[in-house]
Amino acid sequence: MQGNRLVLPALELIYIWNGFTIINRNPHLLEPIIKIVELAIIDLETWKDKNENYADDYGLCMLLKGMCLKGLKCLTQAEHCFMEAASCEKRIRYDHYIVPYSLVELGLLFMRQDRCEEAKPLLESARCDYKHYSLESRLHFRIHSVLTELQKRGSAGPDISTNVTAVDSSSRTSPQRDNSIDDNDEEMMFFEPSAQCVPDADSDVIVDGVIQQKVVVAAL
């Protein structure tokens, strides 16, 4: 508990337990979630000077917004959100997991766009430069899986995706869809969902999928 309050705890839990795997199967659910996140951001801005944990809260909102935009194929705006979340690194007080997770999400987004040379340093940085944060082992499994697959494919690998978001005027406007990616051009990896909103058949624990679906329905 940070200052006796949490920002978007239900959505944070959904993200941590791969709930976007379920939500991305129903993209129409993502736009209402973005509105919830943006309202939270507006609220944060109104009392920013009094909030000692502003960077933690803001970084989380950007990470969650990026995930929604990614699911809606608004890739440019999703990239901006992930970068903004990562930029909070020096100001975050408690939720240090936000930065490495954001770097991984950004790296995976680059891989989806066939920008693997940009993606690999981000994945390596998330694995090597950040220690002793919550959910560290979980993220390391994901990174290891992605890097292993990338190594098998050589320097190629535009088809890799996992679920692993710099508020400006553009990120607060209605998302502009990026239709440059075909719905069938990404494959499943490890236990995370593909960015074309197809559920992962090989999740880390099959039971998690059932739990995730119940959590999402309850939260929404």
XYZ file of C-alpha atoms in Angstrom:
220
model
C 0.000 0.000 0.000
C 1.423 3.364 -1.042
C 0.064 6.293 0.927
C -3.036 4.233 1.767
C -4.049 4.122 -1.892
C -3.430 2.139 -5.065
C -3.956 3.224 -8.656
C -5.803 0.786 -10.915
C -5.058 -2.275 -8.752
C -7.504 -4.505 -10.667
C -5.907 -3.707 -14.030
C -2.443 -4.145 -12.559
C -3.429 -7.600 -11.352
C -4.914 -8.462 -14.730
C -1.645 -7.450 -16.431
C 0.564 -9.352 -14.009
C -1.436 -12.558 -14.431
C -1.584 -12.284 -18.213
C -5.203 -11.196 -18.207
C -4.679 -9.303 -21.444
C -4.562 -12.751 -23.034
C -8.289 -12.934 -22.422
C -9.110 -9.284 -23.036
C -7.311 -9.217 -26.377
C -9.685 -11.892 -27.606
C -12.381 -9.232 -27.339
C -10.751 -6.002 -28.573
C -13.937 -4.036 -27.946
C -13.142 -4.372 -24.234
C -9.864 -2.489 -24.611
C -11.214 0.961 -25.453
C -13.250 1.235 -22.219
C -10.151 0.165 -20.307
C -8.098 2.890 -21.994
C -10.709 5.417 -20.900
C -10.392 4.176 -17.330
C -6.608 4.516 -17.518
C -6.791 8.007 -19.012
C -9.191 9.141 -16.310
C -6.696 7.854 -13.756
C -3.939 9.834 -15.476
C -6.026 13.009 -15.377
C -6.672 12.427 -11.688
C -2.959 11.916 -11.070
C -2.140 15.202 -12.754
C -4.575 17.142 -10.559
C -2.707 16.283 -7.366
C 0.728 15.520 -8.783
C 2.576 17.866 -6.425
C 1.095 16.184 -3.362
C 1.673 12.611 -4.508
C 5.020 11.200 -3.425
C 4.389 8.130 -5.529
C 3.418 9.956 -8.699
C 6.123 8.297 -10.806
C 5.049 4.812 -9.707
C 1.401 5.545 -10.488
C 2.117 7.303 -13.760
C 4.497 4.583 -14.941
C 1.904 1.916 -14.229
C -0.760 3.847 -16.122
C 1.531 4.167 -19.123
C 2.359 0.470 -19.067
C -1.321 -0.479 -18.941
C -2.271 2.008 -21.627
C 0.488 0.694 -23.857
C -0.839 -2.831 -23.475
C -4.306 -1.710 -24.542
C -2.978 0.212 -27.531
C -0.860 -2.743 -28.538
C -3.928 -4.976 -28.458
C -5.746 -2.454 -30.665
C -2.763 -2.391 -33.057
C -2.062 1.268 -32.347
C 1.617 0.420 -32.377
C 3.146 3.893 -32.584
C 1.159 5.135 -29.617
C 1.871 1.924 -27.688
C 5.597 2.460 -28.272
C 5.321 5.984 -26.909
C 3.578 4.725 -23.760
C 6.142 2.013 -23.058
C 8.972 4.506 -23.499
C 7.302 6.933 -21.129
C 6.837 4.233 -18.508
C 10.509 3.288 -18.751
C 11.539 6.935 -18.470
C 10.184 7.021 -14.909
C 13.076 4.845 -13.731
C 14.898 7.360 -11.544
C 11.725 8.663 -9.912
C 9.991 5.397 -9.048
C 10.000 4.680 -5.311
C 8.416 1.260 -4.929
C 7.168 -0.395 -8.125
C 10.548 -0.951 -9.706
C 9.224 -3.820 -11.807
C 7.514 -1.275 -14.082
C 10.729 -0.273 -15.858
C 12.079 -3.698 -16.886
C 8.599 -4.891 -17.800
C 8.112 -1.800 -19.958
C 11.446 -2.378 -21.671
C 10.446 -5.938 -22.473
C 7.083 -4.843 -23.819
C 8.828 -2.242 -25.960
C 11.310 -4.813 -27.213
C 8.520 -7.207 -28.126
C 6.698 -4.427 -29.922
C 9.831 -3.729 -31.963
C 10.120 -7.404 -32.814
C 6.553 -7.388 -34.043
C 7.570 -4.589 -36.398
C 10.659 -6.477 -37.598
C 12.952 -4.119 -35.667
C 14.898 -6.922 -34.022
C 18.180 -5.040 -33.863
C 16.468 -2.462 -31.663
C 14.619 -5.052 -29.640
C 17.498 -7.248 -28.504
C 19.373 -4.538 -26.498
C 16.154 -3.710 -24.653
C 15.594 -7.344 -23.722
C 19.213 -7.720 -22.608
C 18.995 -4.552 -20.556
C 15.822 -5.724 -18.828
C 17.526 -9.003 -17.990
C 20.908 -7.687 -16.819
C 20.478 -4.114 -15.598
C 17.617 -4.541 -13.135
C 17.682 -6.682 -10.002
C 15.680 -7.356 -6.851
C 12.295 -6.144 -8.039
C 8.910 -7.807 -7.732
C 8.130 -10.543 -10.265
C 11.744 -10.629 -11.428
C 11.898 -14.401 -11.993
C 8.677 -14.330 -13.984
C 10.054 -11.712 -16.349
C 13.374 -13.528 -16.704
C 11.570 -16.638 -17.912
C 9.873 -14.566 -20.562
C 13.072 -12.860 -21.662
C 14.942 -16.154 -21.832
C 12.227 -17.688 -23.989
C 12.173 -14.763 -26.405
C 15.965 -14.512 -26.718
C 16.231 -18.263 -27.260
C 13.692 -18.118 -30.036
C 15.403 -15.086 -31.528
C 18.731 -16.918 -31.509
C 17.172 -19.879 -33.309
C 15.880 -17.588 -35.996
C 19.166 -15.790 -36.385
C 18.751 -12.048 -36.605
C 15.225 -12.436 -37.969
C 12.153 -12.868 -35.849
C 9.426 -10.380 -36.678
C 6.846 -12.972 -35.674
C 7.665 -13.077 -31.971
C 5.243 -11.546 -29.537
C 4.469 -11.762 -25.830
C 2.348 -9.957 -23.335
C 4.784 -9.050 -21.126
C 2.774 2.015 -21.724
C 5.045 9.464 -22.399
C 1.711 11.052 -22.084
C 1.466 13.853 -24.621
C -1.359 15.269 -26.635
C -1.161 12.441 -29.143
C -1.418 9.636 -26.582
C -4.449 11.243 -24.963
C -6.395 11.489 -28.181
C -8.445 8.718 -29.714
C -6.045 5.958 -30.795
C -5.199 5.747 -34.463
C -5.100 2.167 -35.574
C -1.956 0.843 -37.203
C -3.075 -1.640 -39.822
C 0.377 -2.408 -41.183
C 0.455 -5.734 -39.341
C -1.643 -8.573 -40.676
C -3.710 -10.508 -38.158
C -1.915 -13.741 -38.994
C 1.705 -12.569 -39.011
C 2.589 -13.337 -35.397
C 3.013 -16.690 -33.689
C 2.532 -17.779 -30.109
C 5.472 -17.981 -27.727
C 6.027 -19.444 -24.288
C 3.068 -18.571 -22.035
C 2.200 -15.133 -23.353
C -0.459 -14.010 -25.870
C 0.248 -12.902 -29.407
C -0.427 -9.300 -30.268
C -3.111 -10.235 -32.791
C -5.394 -11.119 -29.883
C -5.214 -14.914 -30.122
C -5.030 -16.781 -26.777
C -1.873 -18.694 -25.920
C -2.393 -22.432 -26.018
C 0.879 -23.015 -24.158
C 0.526 -20.803 -21.132
C 2.807 -21.398 -18.165
C -0.002 -22.916 -16.135
C -3.208 -23.859 -17.898
C -5.183 -23.166 -14.758
C -4.031 -19.568 -14.955
C -6.058 -19.124 -18.112
C -9.236 -20.045 -16.294
C -8.356 -17.866 -13.340
C -7.476 -14.981 -15.631
C -10.836 -15.183 -17.358
C -12.695 -15.108 -14.062
C -10.634 -12.164 -12.838
C -11.222 -10.221 -16.043
C -14.958 -10.783 -15.997
C -15.152 -9.777 -12.349
C -13.005 -6.684 -12.895
C -14.957 -5.515 -15.907
